[in-house]
């Protein structure tokens, strides 16, 4: 079960290292004194035929982490490509806990056409955000499913005009049960944010809650296939205390494959497609190395 569990792990917990469960049942948290390095890339393509509200689209970079992508005002038709590169580092503090950090860099290219047929293009790249978090093993897997808790805080978040520090946080739980060669898992988390300045306005992002069940099947000792779904709801954001937009809910289908290169090293690919609207699809590629 070592490679299968690595699979779940890579598509589960959160941020770039938290989304990764351990290599075996006895090692749910990084070994004390051990590091894990993660490099990942997320790609998103979205098209819109409606005017933008000037709010944010949230691109998912792992099972429980999101990067806020600002949207422009007044476009009639828009096509946007977004690529987010993320580097994460995880360190085992004790037998039951580890600490992690991640940094994301964003590149976005957009093409739009207005009502009069005028075409505009825009491309930008910038350091998107940095987070610090901790995982804790609450219950070991045995007769009962394993249970892990995680909490993280945003060290820095880039917005349209300014950056904010220590204004957003996330709390979550992941549980899983292995019945060889199948692993059932569930992750749920709640992200909240305080008001922060963005240019001449104050901005408060809408709180997010999501539930993500998943089933993984070990094809052999190196390859694991994963399928799952994610239901999420997000409150509208507010500028200068005035709410813009409305509460939204989404349902996504996720399909993935994990390849165990060798012990402590894996490569994971995931595609997530929106089932409840026209938000397009996201691709996620993640490499993990333990040392």
PDB file of C-alpha atoms in Angstrom:
ATOM      1  CA  UNK A   1       0.000   0.000   0.000  1.00  0.00           C
ATOM      2  CA  UNK A   2       2.950   2.386   0.032  1.00  0.00           C
ATOM      3  CA  UNK A   3       2.500   3.768  -3.494  1.00  0.00           C
ATOM      4  CA  UNK A   4      -1.320   3.883  -3.304  1.00  0.00           C
ATOM      5  CA  UNK A   5      -1.193   5.903  -0.121  1.00  0.00           C
ATOM      6  CA  UNK A   6       1.350   8.206  -1.679  1.00  0.00           C
ATOM      7  CA  UNK A   7      -1.217   8.810  -4.360  1.00  0.00           C
ATOM      8  CA  UNK A   8      -3.963   9.800  -2.059  1.00  0.00           C
ATOM      9  CA  UNK A   9      -1.651  11.877  -0.311  1.00  0.00           C
ATOM     10  CA  UNK A  10      -0.585  13.787  -3.322  1.00  0.00           C
ATOM     11  CA  UNK A  11      -4.150  14.632  -4.207  1.00  0.00           C
ATOM     12  CA  UNK A  12      -5.442  15.229  -0.705  1.00  0.00           C
ATOM     13  CA  UNK A  13      -4.422  17.421   2.078  1.00  0.00           C
ATOM     14  CA  UNK A  14      -3.841  20.946   0.960  1.00  0.00           C
ATOM     15  CA  UNK A  15      -1.224  23.397   0.042  1.00  0.00           C
ATOM     16  CA  UNK A  16       1.597  21.907  -1.774  1.00  0.00           C
ATOM     17  CA  UNK A  17       2.687  19.515   0.842  1.00  0.00           C
ATOM     18  CA  UNK A  18      -0.436  19.029   2.753  1.00  0.00           C
ATOM     19  CA  UNK A  19      -2.201  17.701  -0.226  1.00  0.00           C
ATOM     20  CA  UNK A  20       0.040  14.782   0.140  1.00  0.00           C
ATOM     21  CA  UNK A  21      -0.619  11.948   2.469  1.00  0.00           C
ATOM     22  CA  UNK A  22       2.300   9.850   3.605  1.00  0.00           C
ATOM     23  CA  UNK A  23       4.063   6.953   1.989  1.00  0.00           C
ATOM     24  CA  UNK A  24       2.513   4.417   4.321  1.00  0.00           C
ATOM     25  CA  UNK A  25      -0.053   4.029   7.034  1.00  0.00           C
ATOM     26  CA  UNK A  26       2.526   4.356   9.781  1.00  0.00           C
ATOM     27  CA  UNK A  27       3.843   7.675   8.430  1.00  0.00           C
ATOM     28  CA  UNK A  28       0.931  10.089   8.113  1.00  0.00           C
ATOM     29  CA  UNK A  29       3.086  13.076   9.053  1.00  0.00           C
ATOM     30  CA  UNK A  30       6.598  13.814   7.756  1.00  0.00           C
ATOM     31  CA  UNK A  31       9.216  12.049   9.864  1.00  0.00           C
ATOM     32  CA  UNK A  32      10.721  14.229  12.555  1.00  0.00           C
ATOM     33  CA  UNK A  33      13.677  16.149  11.128  1.00  0.00           C
ATOM     34  CA  UNK A  34      12.846  15.225   7.505  1.00  0.00           C
ATOM     35  CA  UNK A  35      12.117  17.699   4.669  1.00  0.00           C
ATOM     36  CA  UNK A  36       9.775  17.359   1.700  1.00  0.00           C
ATOM     37  CA  UNK A  37      10.129  19.563  -1.365  1.00  0.00           C
ATOM     38  CA  UNK A  38       7.206  20.093  -3.747  1.00  0.00           C
ATOM     39  CA  UNK A  39       7.114  21.824  -7.097  1.00  0.00           C
ATOM     40  CA  UNK A  40       3.788  22.211  -8.883  1.00  0.00           C
ATOM     41  CA  UNK A  41       2.205  24.012 -11.818  1.00  0.00           C
ATOM     42  CA  UNK A  42      -1.483  24.799 -12.332  1.00  0.00           C
ATOM     43  CA  UNK A  43      -3.022  25.910 -15.636  1.00  0.00           C
ATOM     44  CA  UNK A  44      -6.475  27.403 -16.107  1.00  0.00           C
ATOM     45  CA  UNK A  45      -8.323  28.615 -19.216  1.00  0.00           C
ATOM     46  CA  UNK A  46     -11.585  30.540 -18.880  1.00  0.00           C
ATOM     47  CA  UNK A  47     -13.859  32.317 -21.324  1.00  0.00           C
ATOM     48  CA  UNK A  48     -16.653  34.756 -20.545  1.00  0.00           C
ATOM     49  CA  UNK A  49     -19.338  36.398 -22.671  1.00  0.00           C
ATOM     50  CA  UNK A  50     -20.591  38.618 -19.876  1.00  0.00           C
ATOM     51  CA  UNK A  51     -19.339  41.821 -18.357  1.00  0.00           C
ATOM     52  CA  UNK A  52     -16.882  41.269 -15.528  1.00  0.00           C
ATOM     53  CA  UNK A  53     -17.821  42.451 -12.044  1.00  0.00           C
ATOM     54  CA  UNK A  54     -14.237  43.345 -11.245  1.00  0.00           C
ATOM     55  CA  UNK A  55     -14.016  40.664  -8.553  1.00  0.00           C
ATOM     56  CA  UNK A  56     -11.646  37.685  -8.283  1.00  0.00           C
ATOM     57  CA  UNK A  57     -11.519  34.209  -9.781  1.00  0.00           C
ATOM     58  CA  UNK A  58      -9.873  31.647  -7.473  1.00  0.00           C
ATOM     59  CA  UNK A  59      -7.536  29.202  -9.226  1.00  0.00           C
ATOM     60  CA  UNK A  60      -6.982  26.018  -7.264  1.00  0.00           C
ATOM     61  CA  UNK A  61      -3.305  25.042  -6.933  1.00  0.00           C
ATOM     62  CA  UNK A  62      -3.804  21.853  -4.924  1.00  0.00           C
ATOM     63  CA  UNK A  63      -6.559  20.036  -3.110  1.00  0.00           C
ATOM     64  CA  UNK A  64      -7.019  22.765  -0.505  1.00  0.00           C
ATOM     65  CA  UNK A  65      -5.197  25.869  -1.666  1.00  0.00           C
ATOM     66  CA  UNK A  66      -6.295  28.692  -3.961  1.00  0.00           C
ATOM     67  CA  UNK A  67      -4.688  31.720  -5.606  1.00  0.00           C
ATOM     68  CA  UNK A  68      -6.811  34.854  -6.120  1.00  0.00           C
ATOM     69  CA  UNK A  69      -6.698  36.044  -9.762  1.00  0.00           C
ATOM     70  CA  UNK A  70      -7.974  39.632 -10.268  1.00  0.00           C
ATOM     71  CA  UNK A  71     -10.506  40.180 -13.063  1.00  0.00           C
ATOM     72  CA  UNK A  72     -10.827  43.417 -15.036  1.00  0.00           C
ATOM     73  CA  UNK A  73     -13.900  45.663 -15.336  1.00  0.00           C
ATOM     74  CA  UNK A  74     -16.192  46.165 -18.314  1.00  0.00           C
ATOM     75  CA  UNK A  75     -15.166  43.420 -20.751  1.00  0.00           C
ATOM     76  CA  UNK A  76     -17.839  41.930 -22.989  1.00  0.00           C
ATOM     77  CA  UNK A  77     -15.992  38.831 -24.198  1.00  0.00           C
ATOM     78  CA  UNK A  78     -12.825  37.663 -22.504  1.00  0.00           C
ATOM     79  CA  UNK A  79     -10.512  34.665 -22.814  1.00  0.00           C
ATOM     80  CA  UNK A  80      -7.900  34.208 -20.091  1.00  0.00           C
ATOM     81  CA  UNK A  81      -4.987  31.785 -19.661  1.00  0.00           C
ATOM     82  CA  UNK A  82      -3.486  31.580 -16.170  1.00  0.00           C
ATOM     83  CA  UNK A  83      -0.420  29.608 -15.057  1.00  0.00           C
ATOM     84  CA  UNK A  84       0.580  29.423 -11.389  1.00  0.00           C
ATOM     85  CA  UNK A  85       3.907  27.926 -10.337  1.00  0.00           C
ATOM     86  CA  UNK A  86       4.207  26.886  -6.694  1.00  0.00           C
ATOM     87  CA  UNK A  87       7.114  25.762  -4.525  1.00  0.00           C
ATOM     88  CA  UNK A  88       6.445  24.195  -1.142  1.00  0.00           C
ATOM     89  CA  UNK A  89       8.639  22.928   1.678  1.00  0.00           C
ATOM     90  CA  UNK A  90       7.504  20.707   4.538  1.00  0.00           C
ATOM     91  CA  UNK A  91       9.387  19.766   7.718  1.00  0.00           C
ATOM     92  CA  UNK A  92       8.589  17.156  10.383  1.00  0.00           C
ATOM     93  CA  UNK A  93       8.454  18.778  13.826  1.00  0.00           C
ATOM     94  CA  UNK A  94       7.328  15.763  15.866  1.00  0.00           C
ATOM     95  CA  UNK A  95       5.947  12.304  15.223  1.00  0.00           C
ATOM     96  CA  UNK A  96       2.442  13.789  14.957  1.00  0.00           C
ATOM     97  CA  UNK A  97       3.014  17.221  13.444  1.00  0.00           C
ATOM     98  CA  UNK A  98       4.805  18.967  10.624  1.00  0.00           C
ATOM     99  CA  UNK A  99       5.055  22.555   9.416  1.00  0.00           C
ATOM    100  CA  UNK A 100       4.989  23.747   5.817  1.00  0.00           C
ATOM    101  CA  UNK A 101       5.278  26.838   3.671  1.00  0.00           C
ATOM    102  CA  UNK A 102       4.533  27.559   0.021  1.00  0.00           C
ATOM    103  CA  UNK A 103       5.116  30.377  -2.458  1.00  0.00           C
ATOM    104  CA  UNK A 104       3.208  30.975  -5.710  1.00  0.00           C
ATOM    105  CA  UNK A 105       4.095  32.984  -8.832  1.00  0.00           C
ATOM    106  CA  UNK A 106       1.385  33.846 -11.361  1.00  0.00           C
ATOM    107  CA  UNK A 107       1.437  34.555 -15.103  1.00  0.00           C
ATOM    108  CA  UNK A 108      -1.779  35.634 -16.820  1.00  0.00           C
ATOM    109  CA  UNK A 109      -2.567  36.385 -20.465  1.00  0.00           C
ATOM    110  CA  UNK A 110      -5.969  37.785 -21.463  1.00  0.00           C
ATOM    111  CA  UNK A 111      -7.643  38.698 -24.765  1.00  0.00           C
ATOM    112  CA  UNK A 112     -10.902  40.636 -24.883  1.00  0.00           C
ATOM    113  CA  UNK A 113     -13.273  42.257 -27.340  1.00  0.00           C
ATOM    114  CA  UNK A 114     -15.753  45.001 -26.493  1.00  0.00           C
ATOM    115  CA  UNK A 115     -19.188  45.745 -27.883  1.00  0.00           C
ATOM    116  CA  UNK A 116     -17.731  47.906 -30.688  1.00  0.00           C
ATOM    117  CA  UNK A 117     -15.334  45.183 -31.829  1.00  0.00           C
ATOM    118  CA  UNK A 118     -12.232  46.686 -30.271  1.00  0.00           C
ATOM    119  CA  UNK A 119      -9.656  44.070 -29.268  1.00  0.00           C
ATOM    120  CA  UNK A 120      -7.314  44.426 -26.323  1.00  0.00           C
ATOM    121  CA  UNK A 121      -4.612  42.151 -24.931  1.00  0.00           C
ATOM    122  CA  UNK A 122      -2.898  42.103 -21.575  1.00  0.00           C
ATOM    123  CA  UNK A 123      -0.184  39.999 -19.953  1.00  0.00           C
ATOM    124  CA  UNK A 124       1.225  40.228 -16.454  1.00  0.00           C
ATOM    125  CA  UNK A 125       3.400  38.213 -14.073  1.00  0.00           C
ATOM    126  CA  UNK A 126       3.877  38.666 -10.356  1.00  0.00           C
ATOM    127  CA  UNK A 127       4.523  36.983  -7.010  1.00  0.00           C
ATOM    128  CA  UNK A 128       1.002  35.893  -5.994  1.00  0.00           C
ATOM    129  CA  UNK A 129       1.116  34.730  -2.374  1.00  0.00           C
ATOM    130  CA  UNK A 130       2.975  32.989   0.450  1.00  0.00           C
ATOM    131  CA  UNK A 131       1.460  30.774   3.177  1.00  0.00           C
ATOM    132  CA  UNK A 132       2.598  29.135   6.386  1.00  0.00           C
ATOM    133  CA  UNK A 133       0.777  26.167   7.914  1.00  0.00           C
ATOM    134  CA  UNK A 134       0.843  23.134  10.161  1.00  0.00           C
ATOM    135  CA  UNK A 135      -0.531  19.570   9.885  1.00  0.00           C
ATOM    136  CA  UNK A 136      -1.416  17.482  12.918  1.00  0.00           C
ATOM    137  CA  UNK A 137      -2.377  13.806  13.061  1.00  0.00           C
ATOM    138  CA  UNK A 138      -5.434  13.614  15.292  1.00  0.00           C
ATOM    139  CA  UNK A 139      -6.269   9.923  14.826  1.00  0.00           C
ATOM    140  CA  UNK A 140      -4.107   7.125  13.426  1.00  0.00           C
ATOM    141  CA  UNK A 141      -5.698   4.790  10.919  1.00  0.00           C
ATOM    142  CA  UNK A 142      -6.782   1.491  12.429  1.00  0.00           C
ATOM    143  CA  UNK A 143     -10.264   0.210  13.091  1.00  0.00           C
ATOM    144  CA  UNK A 144     -11.308   3.827  12.534  1.00  0.00           C
ATOM    145  CA  UNK A 145     -10.346   6.081   9.595  1.00  0.00           C
ATOM    146  CA  UNK A 146      -7.301   8.310   9.938  1.00  0.00           C
ATOM    147  CA  UNK A 147      -7.996  11.964  10.760  1.00  0.00           C
ATOM    148  CA  UNK A 148      -5.647  14.885  10.141  1.00  0.00           C
ATOM    149  CA  UNK A 149      -6.164  18.572  10.830  1.00  0.00           C
ATOM    150  CA  UNK A 150      -4.416  21.484   9.145  1.00  0.00           C
ATOM    151  CA  UNK A 151      -4.307  25.253   9.630  1.00  0.00           C
ATOM    152  CA  UNK A 152      -2.559  27.915   7.573  1.00  0.00           C
ATOM    153  CA  UNK A 153      -2.212  31.687   7.405  1.00  0.00           C
ATOM    154  CA  UNK A 154      -1.348  33.941   4.454  1.00  0.00           C
ATOM    155  CA  UNK A 155       2.018  35.634   4.957  1.00  0.00           C
ATOM    156  CA  UNK A 156       1.453  37.733   1.827  1.00  0.00           C
ATOM    157  CA  UNK A 157      -1.308  38.091  -0.788  1.00  0.00           C
ATOM    158  CA  UNK A 158      -1.131  40.218  -3.932  1.00  0.00           C
ATOM    159  CA  UNK A 159      -4.282  42.085  -4.975  1.00  0.00           C
ATOM    160  CA  UNK A 160      -5.011  44.441  -7.860  1.00  0.00           C
ATOM    161  CA  UNK A 161      -3.103  47.370  -6.382  1.00  0.00           C
ATOM    162  CA  UNK A 162      -1.626  46.416  -3.006  1.00  0.00           C
ATOM    163  CA  UNK A 163      -0.420  43.403  -1.034  1.00  0.00           C
ATOM    164  CA  UNK A 164      -1.780  42.218   2.308  1.00  0.00           C
ATOM    165  CA  UNK A 165      -0.096  40.310   5.139  1.00  0.00           C
ATOM    166  CA  UNK A 166      -1.719  38.054   7.748  1.00  0.00           C
ATOM    167  CA  UNK A 167      -5.242  38.822   6.510  1.00  0.00           C
ATOM    168  CA  UNK A 168      -6.412  35.331   5.416  1.00  0.00           C
ATOM    169  CA  UNK A 169      -6.463  31.924   7.101  1.00  0.00           C
ATOM    170  CA  UNK A 170      -7.748  28.398   6.460  1.00  0.00           C
ATOM    171  CA  UNK A 171      -8.757  25.541   8.769  1.00  0.00           C
ATOM    172  CA  UNK A 172      -9.451  22.039   7.519  1.00  0.00           C
ATOM    173  CA  UNK A 173      -9.698  18.294   8.125  1.00  0.00           C
ATOM    174  CA  UNK A 174      -8.765  15.264   6.022  1.00  0.00           C
ATOM    175  CA  UNK A 175      -9.851  11.714   6.732  1.00  0.00           C
ATOM    176  CA  UNK A 176      -9.145   8.505   4.841  1.00  0.00           C
ATOM    177  CA  UNK A 177      -9.567   4.763   5.083  1.00  0.00           C
ATOM    178  CA  UNK A 178      -7.448   2.249   3.140  1.00  0.00           C
ATOM    179  CA  UNK A 179      -9.048  -1.042   2.068  1.00  0.00           C
ATOM    180  CA  UNK A 180      -6.371  -2.495  -0.175  1.00  0.00           C
ATOM    181  CA  UNK A 181      -6.226  -1.669  -3.100  1.00  0.00           C
ATOM    182  CA  UNK A 182      -8.765   1.162  -2.616  1.00  0.00           C
ATOM    183  CA  UNK A 183      -8.488   4.282  -0.466  1.00  0.00           C
ATOM    184  CA  UNK A 184     -11.529   6.406   0.423  1.00  0.00           C
ATOM    185  CA  UNK A 185     -10.799   9.981   1.478  1.00  0.00           C
ATOM    186  CA  UNK A 186     -12.527  13.255   2.305  1.00  0.00           C
ATOM    187  CA  UNK A 187     -11.132  16.767   2.753  1.00  0.00           C
ATOM    188  CA  UNK A 188     -13.100  19.773   3.971  1.00  0.00           C
ATOM    189  CA  UNK A 189     -11.840  23.255   4.789  1.00  0.00           C
ATOM    190  CA  UNK A 190     -13.013  26.788   5.536  1.00  0.00           C
ATOM    191  CA  UNK A 191     -11.068  29.860   4.373  1.00  0.00           C
ATOM    192  CA  UNK A 192     -11.751  33.291   5.821  1.00  0.00           C
ATOM    193  CA  UNK A 193     -10.325  36.750   5.244  1.00  0.00           C
ATOM    194  CA  UNK A 194     -10.234  40.135   6.956  1.00  0.00           C
ATOM    195  CA  UNK A 195     -10.650  43.484   5.235  1.00  0.00           C
ATOM    196  CA  UNK A 196      -7.489  44.930   3.670  1.00  0.00           C
ATOM    197  CA  UNK A 197      -6.571  48.015   1.614  1.00  0.00           C
ATOM    198  CA  UNK A 198      -6.402  47.683  -2.176  1.00  0.00           C
ATOM    199  CA  UNK A 199      -5.563  50.999  -3.808  1.00  0.00           C
ATOM    200  CA  UNK A 200      -8.042  53.673  -2.729  1.00  0.00           C
ATOM    201  CA  UNK A 201     -10.532  51.096  -1.454  1.00  0.00           C
ATOM    202  CA  UNK A 202     -10.803  48.536   1.305  1.00  0.00           C
ATOM    203  CA  UNK A 203     -11.420  44.990   0.102  1.00  0.00           C
ATOM    204  CA  UNK A 204     -12.733  41.953   1.969  1.00  0.00           C
ATOM    205  CA  UNK A 205     -12.676  38.615   0.106  1.00  0.00           C
ATOM    206  CA  UNK A 206     -15.632  36.305   0.464  1.00  0.00           C
ATOM    207  CA  UNK A 207     -15.221  33.334   2.804  1.00  0.00           C
ATOM    208  CA  UNK A 208     -14.926  29.901   1.183  1.00  0.00           C
ATOM    209  CA  UNK A 209     -16.067  26.445   2.326  1.00  0.00           C
ATOM    210  CA  UNK A 210     -15.551  23.274   0.328  1.00  0.00           C
ATOM    211  CA  UNK A 211     -16.009  19.499   0.636  1.00  0.00           C
ATOM    212  CA  UNK A 212     -13.946  17.145  -1.525  1.00  0.00           C
ATOM    213  CA  UNK A 213     -14.482  13.340  -1.411  1.00  0.00           C
ATOM    214  CA  UNK A 214     -12.193  11.053  -3.408  1.00  0.00           C
ATOM    215  CA  UNK A 215     -11.617   7.377  -4.231  1.00  0.00           C
ATOM    216  CA  UNK A 216      -8.206   6.037  -5.308  1.00  0.00           C
ATOM    217  CA  UNK A 217      -7.374   2.672  -6.840  1.00  0.00           C
ATOM    218  CA  UNK A 218      -3.874   1.159  -6.916  1.00  0.00           C
ATOM    219  CA  UNK A 219      -3.319  -0.273 -10.398  1.00  0.00           C
ATOM    220  CA  UNK A 220       0.087  -1.618  -9.354  1.00  0.00           C
ATOM    221  CA  UNK A 221       2.929  -0.722  -6.980  1.00  0.00           C
ATOM    222  CA  UNK A 222       3.739   2.449  -8.970  1.00  0.00           C
ATOM    223  CA  UNK A 223       0.522   3.749 -10.528  1.00  0.00           C
ATOM    224  CA  UNK A 224      -2.647   4.884  -8.742  1.00  0.00           C
ATOM    225  CA  UNK A 225      -5.801   6.305 -10.354  1.00  0.00           C
ATOM    226  CA  UNK A 226      -7.934   8.804  -8.464  1.00  0.00           C
ATOM    227  CA  UNK A 227     -11.421  10.141  -9.060  1.00  0.00           C
ATOM    228  CA  UNK A 228     -13.404  12.561  -6.964  1.00  0.00           C
ATOM    229  CA  UNK A 229     -15.568  15.646  -6.841  1.00  0.00           C
ATOM    230  CA  UNK A 230     -15.522  18.984  -5.081  1.00  0.00           C
ATOM    231  CA  UNK A 231     -18.442  21.071  -3.903  1.00  0.00           C
ATOM    232  CA  UNK A 232     -17.625  24.629  -2.873  1.00  0.00           C
ATOM    233  CA  UNK A 233     -19.485  27.760  -1.842  1.00  0.00           C
ATOM    234  CA  UNK A 234     -18.027  31.260  -1.664  1.00  0.00           C
ATOM    235  CA  UNK A 235     -19.511  34.436  -0.226  1.00  0.00           C
ATOM    236  CA  UNK A 236     -19.278  37.623  -2.355  1.00  0.00           C
ATOM    237  CA  UNK A 237     -16.457  40.074  -1.752  1.00  0.00           C
ATOM    238  CA  UNK A 238     -16.970  43.613  -0.473  1.00  0.00           C
ATOM    239  CA  UNK A 239     -15.363  46.939  -1.455  1.00  0.00           C
ATOM    240  CA  UNK A 240     -15.547  49.770   1.103  1.00  0.00           C
ATOM    241  CA  UNK A 241     -18.147  47.757   2.994  1.00  0.00           C
ATOM    242  CA  UNK A 242     -20.410  47.359  -0.055  1.00  0.00           C
ATOM    243  CA  UNK A 243     -21.018  43.782  -1.217  1.00  0.00           C
ATOM    244  CA  UNK A 244     -20.559  43.054  -4.908  1.00  0.00           C
ATOM    245  CA  UNK A 245     -22.034  39.978  -6.494  1.00  0.00           C
ATOM    246  CA  UNK A 246     -23.783  37.105  -4.733  1.00  0.00           C
ATOM    247  CA  UNK A 247     -23.000  33.826  -3.022  1.00  0.00           C
ATOM    248  CA  UNK A 248     -21.881  31.192  -5.538  1.00  0.00           C
ATOM    249  CA  UNK A 249     -21.700  27.396  -5.423  1.00  0.00           C
ATOM    250  CA  UNK A 250     -19.771  25.123  -7.776  1.00  0.00           C
ATOM    251  CA  UNK A 251     -19.461  21.393  -8.341  1.00  0.00           C
ATOM    252  CA  UNK A 252     -16.306  20.025 -10.001  1.00  0.00           C
ATOM    253  CA  UNK A 253     -15.178  16.605 -11.194  1.00  0.00           C
ATOM    254  CA  UNK A 254     -11.522  15.665 -10.608  1.00  0.00           C
ATOM    255  CA  UNK A 255      -9.577  12.847 -12.302  1.00  0.00           C
ATOM    256  CA  UNK A 256      -5.945  12.101 -11.509  1.00  0.00           C
ATOM    257  CA  UNK A 257      -3.047   9.695 -11.821  1.00  0.00           C
ATOM    258  CA  UNK A 258      -0.032   9.337  -9.532  1.00  0.00           C
ATOM    259  CA  UNK A 259       3.233   7.746 -10.595  1.00  0.00           C
ATOM    260  CA  UNK A 260       5.632   6.616  -7.881  1.00  0.00           C
ATOM    261  CA  UNK A 261       9.073   7.156  -9.386  1.00  0.00           C
ATOM    262  CA  UNK A 262      10.829   5.661  -6.377  1.00  0.00           C
ATOM    263  CA  UNK A 263      10.503   5.676  -2.607  1.00  0.00           C
ATOM    264  CA  UNK A 264      10.027   9.267  -1.469  1.00  0.00           C
ATOM    265  CA  UNK A 265       9.521  10.641  -5.010  1.00  0.00           C
ATOM    266  CA  UNK A 266       6.311  10.893  -7.014  1.00  0.00           C
ATOM    267  CA  UNK A 267       4.754  12.710  -9.967  1.00  0.00           C
ATOM    268  CA  UNK A 268       1.050  13.579  -9.883  1.00  0.00           C
ATOM    269  CA  UNK A 269      -1.302  14.823 -12.601  1.00  0.00           C
ATOM    270  CA  UNK A 270      -4.842  16.060 -11.986  1.00  0.00           C
ATOM    271  CA  UNK A 271      -7.534  17.557 -14.222  1.00  0.00           C
ATOM    272  CA  UNK A 272     -10.527  19.319 -12.688  1.00  0.00           C
ATOM    273  CA  UNK A 273     -13.587  20.231 -14.755  1.00  0.00           C
ATOM    274  CA  UNK A 274     -16.547  22.342 -13.692  1.00  0.00           C
ATOM    275  CA  UNK A 275     -19.864  20.450 -13.832  1.00  0.00           C
ATOM    276  CA  UNK A 276     -22.242  23.201 -12.705  1.00  0.00           C
ATOM    277  CA  UNK A 277     -21.313  26.060 -15.045  1.00  0.00           C
ATOM    278  CA  UNK A 278     -18.991  27.282 -17.790  1.00  0.00           C
ATOM    279  CA  UNK A 279     -15.811  27.880 -15.793  1.00  0.00           C
ATOM    280  CA  UNK A 280     -13.645  25.628 -17.966  1.00  0.00           C
ATOM    281  CA  UNK A 281     -11.011  23.207 -16.713  1.00  0.00           C
ATOM    282  CA  UNK A 282      -7.877  23.335 -14.564  1.00  0.00           C
ATOM    283  CA  UNK A 283      -4.754  21.183 -14.961  1.00  0.00           C
ATOM    284  CA  UNK A 284      -2.419  20.446 -12.054  1.00  0.00           C
ATOM    285  CA  UNK A 285       1.047  18.837 -12.155  1.00  0.00           C
ATOM    286  CA  UNK A 286       2.933  18.154  -8.920  1.00  0.00           C
ATOM    287  CA  UNK A 287       6.365  16.660  -8.124  1.00  0.00           C
ATOM    288  CA  UNK A 288       7.293  15.568  -4.577  1.00  0.00           C
ATOM    289  CA  UNK A 289      10.733  14.669  -3.224  1.00  0.00           C
ATOM    290  CA  UNK A 290      11.575  13.618   0.346  1.00  0.00           C
ATOM    291  CA  UNK A 291      15.071  14.177   1.722  1.00  0.00           C
TER     292      UNK A 291
END
